[in-house]
Amino acid sequence: QVQLVESGGGLVQAGGSLRLSCAVSGSSLSSVIMNWHRQAPGKQRELVAGITTGGSTTYADAVKGRFTISRDNPKNTVYLQMNSLKPEDTAVYYCKAIMRDIPYWGQGTQVTVSS
């Protein structure tokens, strides 16, 4: 069974940076599609960034140019580098793995951006 554990969240001032990590176990990272989602209070969960097994990436318009998703297959870890953070980036961030069309979610990590 695939298990995901996020880390790296915290409190940061606007304009600052954070790097989130998602450690994957139970499967080789090279065979799964990985996404980062976020959910702010009172809002629906939304896709932030994704990376395919081939390394192609996609980003939500709200984070393009500020966030970068990457994967380190030997370490079975996916990262989300977040720069130029804004208060509206405040949310719980979740990583998701998709393997054989089945989604697996991590428990989430809180990111809070103060103005």
Short mmCIF file of N, CA and C in Angstrom, two decimals:
data_model
loop_
_atom_site.label_atom_id
_atom_site.label_comp_id
_atom_site.label_asym_id
_atom_site.label_seq_id
_atom_site.Cartn_x
_atom_site.Cartn_y
_atom_site.Cartn_z
N GLN A 1 0.84 -1.19 0.00
CA GLN A 1 0.00 0.00 0.00
C GLN A 1 0.87 1.24 0.00
N VAL A 2 0.46 2.20 -0.80
CA VAL A 2 1.23 3.45 -0.90
C VAL A 2 0.92 4.34 0.29
N GLN A 3 1.96 4.88 0.91
CA GLN A 3 1.79 5.82 2.02
C GLN A 3 2.60 7.07 1.73
N LEU A 4 2.01 8.20 2.08
CA LEU A 4 2.63 9.49 1.82
C LEU A 4 2.74 10.28 3.12
N VAL A 5 3.87 10.92 3.34
CA VAL A 5 4.07 11.73 4.54
C VAL A 5 4.64 13.08 4.12
N GLU A 6 3.86 14.14 4.35
CA GLU A 6 4.31 15.49 4.02
C GLU A 6 5.06 16.11 5.20
N SER A 7 5.94 17.03 4.89
CA SER A 7 6.64 17.80 5.91
C SER A 7 7.09 19.12 5.29
N GLY A 8 7.50 20.05 6.15
CA GLY A 8 8.05 21.31 5.67
C GLY A 8 7.13 22.50 5.79
N GLY A 9 5.91 22.29 6.24
CA GLY A 9 5.01 23.42 6.41
C GLY A 9 5.42 24.28 7.59
N GLY A 10 4.75 25.42 7.73
CA GLY A 10 5.05 26.31 8.84
C GLY A 10 4.50 27.70 8.61
N LEU A 11 4.98 28.61 9.43
CA LEU A 11 4.57 30.02 9.37
C LEU A 11 5.68 30.82 8.72
N VAL A 12 5.32 31.62 7.73
CA VAL A 12 6.30 32.43 7.03
C VAL A 12 5.68 33.78 6.68
N GLN A 13 6.50 34.79 6.60
CA GLN A 13 6.00 36.12 6.22
C GLN A 13 5.80 36.19 4.71
N ALA A 14 4.92 37.07 4.31
CA ALA A 14 4.69 37.29 2.88
C ALA A 14 6.01 37.62 2.18
N GLY A 15 6.22 37.02 1.02
CA GLY A 15 7.46 37.20 0.29
C GLY A 15 8.50 36.15 0.59
N GLY A 16 8.26 35.35 1.61
CA GLY A 16 9.20 34.32 2.00
C GLY A 16 9.04 33.04 1.20
N SER A 17 9.81 32.03 1.61
CA SER A 17 9.83 30.75 0.89
C SER A 17 9.70 29.58 1.85
N LEU A 18 9.17 28.50 1.35
CA LEU A 18 9.12 27.22 2.05
C LEU A 18 9.32 26.12 1.03
N ARG A 19 9.86 25.01 1.49
CA ARG A 19 9.93 23.82 0.65
C ARG A 19 9.22 22.67 1.35
N LEU A 20 8.19 22.17 0.70
CA LEU A 20 7.46 21.02 1.21
C LEU A 20 8.05 19.75 0.63
N SER A 21 8.04 18.71 1.45
CA SER A 21 8.50 17.40 1.01
C SER A 21 7.38 16.38 1.18
N CYS A 22 7.36 15.40 0.30
CA CYS A 22 6.40 14.30 0.39
C CYS A 22 7.18 13.00 0.20
N ALA A 23 7.33 12.26 1.28
CA ALA A 23 8.04 10.99 1.23
C ALA A 23 7.05 9.88 0.91
N VAL A 24 7.40 9.10 -0.10
CA VAL A 24 6.51 8.04 -0.58
C VAL A 24 7.08 6.68 -0.19
N SER A 25 6.23 5.81 0.33
CA SER A 25 6.63 4.44 0.63
C SER A 25 5.59 3.48 0.08
N GLY A 26 6.01 2.26 -0.15
CA GLY A 26 5.10 1.25 -0.66
C GLY A 26 5.07 1.15 -2.17
N SER A 27 5.79 2.04 -2.83
CA SER A 27 5.86 1.99 -4.28
C SER A 27 7.07 2.77 -4.75
N SER A 28 7.57 2.40 -5.90
CA SER A 28 8.62 3.20 -6.49
C SER A 28 8.05 4.49 -7.04
N LEU A 29 8.66 5.59 -6.70
CA LEU A 29 8.17 6.89 -7.13
C LEU A 29 8.15 7.01 -8.65
N SER A 30 9.04 6.30 -9.31
CA SER A 30 9.14 6.42 -10.76
C SER A 30 7.90 5.91 -11.50
N SER A 31 7.03 5.20 -10.80
CA SER A 31 5.85 4.65 -11.46
C SER A 31 4.55 5.36 -11.11
N VAL A 32 4.63 6.47 -10.39
CA VAL A 32 3.40 7.16 -9.97
C VAL A 32 3.42 8.61 -10.42
N ILE A 33 2.22 9.10 -10.70
CA ILE A 33 2.02 10.52 -10.94
C ILE A 33 1.85 11.19 -9.58
N MET A 34 2.48 12.33 -9.39
CA MET A 34 2.43 13.01 -8.10
C MET A 34 1.84 14.40 -8.26
N ASN A 35 0.96 14.75 -7.35
CA ASN A 35 0.35 16.08 -7.34
C ASN A 35 0.45 16.69 -5.95
N TRP A 36 0.45 18.00 -5.92
CA TRP A 36 0.25 18.75 -4.69
C TRP A 36 -1.09 19.48 -4.80
N HIS A 37 -1.89 19.36 -3.76
CA HIS A 37 -3.16 20.07 -3.65
C HIS A 37 -3.12 20.93 -2.40
N ARG A 38 -4.06 21.85 -2.30
CA ARG A 38 -4.19 22.63 -1.07
C ARG A 38 -5.66 22.91 -0.80
N GLN A 39 -5.94 23.13 0.48
CA GLN A 39 -7.31 23.46 0.88
C GLN A 39 -7.26 24.55 1.94
N ALA A 40 -7.82 25.69 1.59
CA ALA A 40 -7.92 26.80 2.52
C ALA A 40 -9.24 26.69 3.28
N PRO A 41 -9.33 27.31 4.46
CA PRO A 41 -10.57 27.23 5.24
C PRO A 41 -11.77 27.71 4.44
N GLY A 42 -12.82 26.91 4.43
CA GLY A 42 -14.04 27.30 3.74
C GLY A 42 -13.99 27.16 2.23
N LYS A 43 -12.91 26.61 1.70
CA LYS A 43 -12.77 26.47 0.26
C LYS A 43 -12.58 25.00 -0.12
N GLN A 44 -12.82 24.72 -1.39
CA GLN A 44 -12.60 23.36 -1.89
C GLN A 44 -11.12 23.11 -2.08
N ARG A 45 -10.76 21.83 -2.00
CA ARG A 45 -9.39 21.44 -2.27
C ARG A 45 -9.10 21.68 -3.74
N GLU A 46 -7.92 22.24 -4.02
CA GLU A 46 -7.58 22.55 -5.40
C GLU A 46 -6.19 22.02 -5.75
N LEU A 47 -6.03 21.73 -7.02
CA LEU A 47 -4.74 21.26 -7.53
C LEU A 47 -3.78 22.44 -7.63
N VAL A 48 -2.59 22.27 -7.08
CA VAL A 48 -1.57 23.31 -7.13
C VAL A 48 -0.53 23.01 -8.20
N ALA A 49 -0.04 21.78 -8.21
CA ALA A 49 1.00 21.40 -9.15
C ALA A 49 1.01 19.89 -9.33
N GLY A 50 1.48 19.45 -10.49
CA GLY A 50 1.57 18.03 -10.74
C GLY A 50 2.81 17.70 -11.55
N ILE A 51 3.27 16.47 -11.41
CA ILE A 51 4.43 16.02 -12.17
C ILE A 51 4.20 14.58 -12.59
N THR A 52 4.42 14.31 -13.87
CA THR A 52 4.19 12.97 -14.40
C THR A 52 5.40 12.08 -14.16
N THR A 53 5.25 10.81 -14.52
CA THR A 53 6.38 9.89 -14.39
C THR A 53 7.53 10.30 -15.31
N GLY A 54 7.20 11.00 -16.38
CA GLY A 54 8.23 11.45 -17.31
C GLY A 54 8.85 12.79 -16.96
N GLY A 55 8.31 13.41 -15.91
CA GLY A 55 8.88 14.67 -15.47
C GLY A 55 8.18 15.91 -15.97
N SER A 56 7.11 15.74 -16.75
CA SER A 56 6.34 16.91 -17.20
C SER A 56 5.59 17.51 -16.02
N THR A 57 5.53 18.84 -15.99
CA THR A 57 4.91 19.52 -14.86
C THR A 57 3.74 20.38 -15.30
N THR A 58 2.83 20.62 -14.37
CA THR A 58 1.71 21.51 -14.59
C THR A 58 1.47 22.29 -13.31
N TYR A 59 0.97 23.52 -13.46
CA TYR A 59 0.76 24.40 -12.32
C TYR A 59 -0.57 25.13 -12.44
N ALA A 60 -1.17 25.40 -11.29
CA ALA A 60 -2.32 26.29 -11.26
C ALA A 60 -1.87 27.70 -11.61
N ASP A 61 -2.74 28.45 -12.24
CA ASP A 61 -2.38 29.81 -12.66
C ASP A 61 -1.94 30.66 -11.46
N ALA A 62 -2.54 30.42 -10.31
CA ALA A 62 -2.25 31.25 -9.14
C ALA A 62 -0.82 31.08 -8.62
N VAL A 63 -0.15 29.99 -9.00
CA VAL A 63 1.19 29.73 -8.46
C VAL A 63 2.27 29.69 -9.54
N LYS A 64 1.89 29.82 -10.80
CA LYS A 64 2.87 29.78 -11.88
C LYS A 64 3.94 30.85 -11.68
N GLY A 65 5.18 30.44 -11.86
CA GLY A 65 6.29 31.36 -11.71
C GLY A 65 6.77 31.51 -10.27
N ARG A 66 6.01 30.97 -9.32
CA ARG A 66 6.40 31.08 -7.90
C ARG A 66 6.68 29.71 -7.28
N PHE A 67 5.96 28.70 -7.70
CA PHE A 67 6.10 27.35 -7.14
C PHE A 67 6.77 26.44 -8.16
N THR A 68 7.55 25.49 -7.65
CA THR A 68 8.19 24.50 -8.51
C THR A 68 8.04 23.12 -7.89
N ILE A 69 7.49 22.19 -8.67
CA ILE A 69 7.38 20.81 -8.21
C ILE A 69 8.53 20.02 -8.82
N SER A 70 9.10 19.12 -8.03
CA SER A 70 10.19 18.28 -8.52
C SER A 70 10.12 16.93 -7.83
N ARG A 71 10.83 15.97 -8.41
CA ARG A 71 10.82 14.64 -7.83
C ARG A 71 12.24 14.11 -7.78
N ASP A 72 12.55 13.40 -6.72
CA ASP A 72 13.84 12.72 -6.57
C ASP A 72 13.52 11.24 -6.46
N ASN A 73 13.57 10.55 -7.58
CA ASN A 73 13.16 9.14 -7.59
C ASN A 73 13.99 8.26 -6.67
N PRO A 74 15.33 8.39 -6.64
CA PRO A 74 16.10 7.54 -5.72
C PRO A 74 15.71 7.73 -4.25
N LYS A 75 15.31 8.96 -3.90
CA LYS A 75 14.91 9.22 -2.52
C LYS A 75 13.40 9.00 -2.31
N ASN A 76 12.69 8.66 -3.38
CA ASN A 76 11.24 8.46 -3.30
C ASN A 76 10.55 9.66 -2.65
N THR A 77 10.96 10.84 -3.05
CA THR A 77 10.44 12.06 -2.44
C THR A 77 10.09 13.07 -3.53
N VAL A 78 8.99 13.75 -3.32
CA VAL A 78 8.56 14.84 -4.18
C VAL A 78 8.60 16.13 -3.37
N TYR A 79 8.97 17.21 -4.04
CA TYR A 79 9.12 18.49 -3.38
C TYR A 79 8.21 19.54 -4.01
N LEU A 80 7.86 20.52 -3.21
CA LEU A 80 7.18 21.70 -3.73
C LEU A 80 7.92 22.91 -3.17
N GLN A 81 8.71 23.56 -4.02
CA GLN A 81 9.41 24.78 -3.63
C GLN A 81 8.46 25.95 -3.84
N MET A 82 8.22 26.69 -2.77
CA MET A 82 7.27 27.79 -2.83
C MET A 82 8.00 29.09 -2.53
N ASN A 83 8.05 29.98 -3.49
CA ASN A 83 8.72 31.27 -3.35
C ASN A 83 7.69 32.40 -3.45
N SER A 84 8.10 33.57 -3.02
CA SER A 84 7.23 34.77 -3.09
C SER A 84 5.85 34.47 -2.54
N LEU A 85 5.81 33.87 -1.38
CA LEU A 85 4.53 33.44 -0.80
C LEU A 85 3.65 34.64 -0.48
N LYS A 86 2.35 34.41 -0.63
CA LYS A 86 1.33 35.44 -0.38
C LYS A 86 0.38 34.94 0.70
N PRO A 87 -0.29 35.84 1.39
CA PRO A 87 -1.27 35.40 2.40
C PRO A 87 -2.33 34.46 1.83
N GLU A 88 -2.68 34.64 0.58
CA GLU A 88 -3.68 33.77 -0.04
C GLU A 88 -3.17 32.36 -0.32
N ASP A 89 -1.88 32.12 -0.10
CA ASP A 89 -1.34 30.76 -0.21
C ASP A 89 -1.57 29.96 1.06
N THR A 90 -2.07 30.61 2.10
CA THR A 90 -2.34 29.93 3.37
C THR A 90 -3.34 28.80 3.17
N ALA A 91 -2.97 27.60 3.56
CA ALA A 91 -3.81 26.43 3.36
C ALA A 91 -3.12 25.21 3.96
N VAL A 92 -3.88 24.11 4.01
CA VAL A 92 -3.26 22.81 4.27
C VAL A 92 -2.87 22.24 2.92
N TYR A 93 -1.63 21.84 2.81
CA TYR A 93 -1.11 21.30 1.55
C TYR A 93 -1.02 19.78 1.65
N TYR A 94 -1.54 19.12 0.62
CA TYR A 94 -1.58 17.66 0.57
C TYR A 94 -0.84 17.17 -0.67
N CYS A 95 -0.09 16.09 -0.52
CA CYS A 95 0.42 15.45 -1.72
C CYS A 95 -0.45 14.25 -2.04
N LYS A 96 -0.51 13.94 -3.31
CA LYS A 96 -1.33 12.84 -3.80
C LYS A 96 -0.54 12.04 -4.82
N ALA A 97 -0.61 10.72 -4.68
CA ALA A 97 0.01 9.82 -5.64
C ALA A 97 -1.11 9.12 -6.41
N ILE A 98 -0.91 8.96 -7.69
CA ILE A 98 -1.87 8.25 -8.52
C ILE A 98 -1.16 7.05 -9.15
N MET A 99 -1.59 5.87 -8.75
CA MET A 99 -0.98 4.66 -9.27
C MET A 99 -2.08 3.73 -9.73
N ARG A 100 -2.00 3.33 -10.99
CA ARG A 100 -3.05 2.48 -11.60
C ARG A 100 -4.42 3.10 -11.39
N ASP A 101 -4.48 4.41 -11.56
CA ASP A 101 -5.72 5.19 -11.46
C ASP A 101 -6.28 5.25 -10.05
N ILE A 102 -5.54 4.82 -9.07
CA ILE A 102 -6.00 4.88 -7.68
C ILE A 102 -5.26 6.02 -6.98
N PRO A 103 -6.00 6.94 -6.34
CA PRO A 103 -5.35 8.06 -5.64
C PRO A 103 -5.01 7.68 -4.20
N TYR A 104 -3.87 8.14 -3.76
CA TYR A 104 -3.44 8.00 -2.37
C TYR A 104 -3.07 9.38 -1.85
N TRP A 105 -3.53 9.71 -0.63
CA TRP A 105 -3.32 11.04 -0.07
C TRP A 105 -2.44 10.98 1.18
N GLY A 106 -1.68 12.05 1.37
CA GLY A 106 -0.98 12.24 2.63
C GLY A 106 -1.90 12.92 3.63
N GLN A 107 -1.37 13.16 4.83
CA GLN A 107 -2.20 13.70 5.91
C GLN A 107 -2.26 15.23 5.87
N GLY A 108 -1.38 15.84 5.09
CA GLY A 108 -1.41 17.29 4.94
C GLY A 108 -0.42 18.00 5.86
N THR A 109 0.01 19.17 5.43
CA THR A 109 0.89 20.01 6.23
C THR A 109 0.42 21.45 6.11
N GLN A 110 0.36 22.15 7.24
CA GLN A 110 -0.18 23.51 7.26
C GLN A 110 0.86 24.51 6.82
N VAL A 111 0.46 25.38 5.92
CA VAL A 111 1.27 26.52 5.50
C VAL A 111 0.50 27.79 5.83
N THR A 112 1.11 28.67 6.61
CA THR A 112 0.47 29.93 6.97
C THR A 112 1.39 31.08 6.57
N VAL A 113 0.86 31.98 5.77
CA VAL A 113 1.62 33.14 5.30
C VAL A 113 1.04 34.39 5.92
N SER A 114 1.84 35.08 6.70
CA SER A 114 1.37 36.30 7.37
C SER A 114 1.68 37.53 6.52
N SER A 115 0.83 38.52 6.64
CA SER A 115 1.01 39.74 5.84
C SER A 115 1.85 40.76 6.57
#
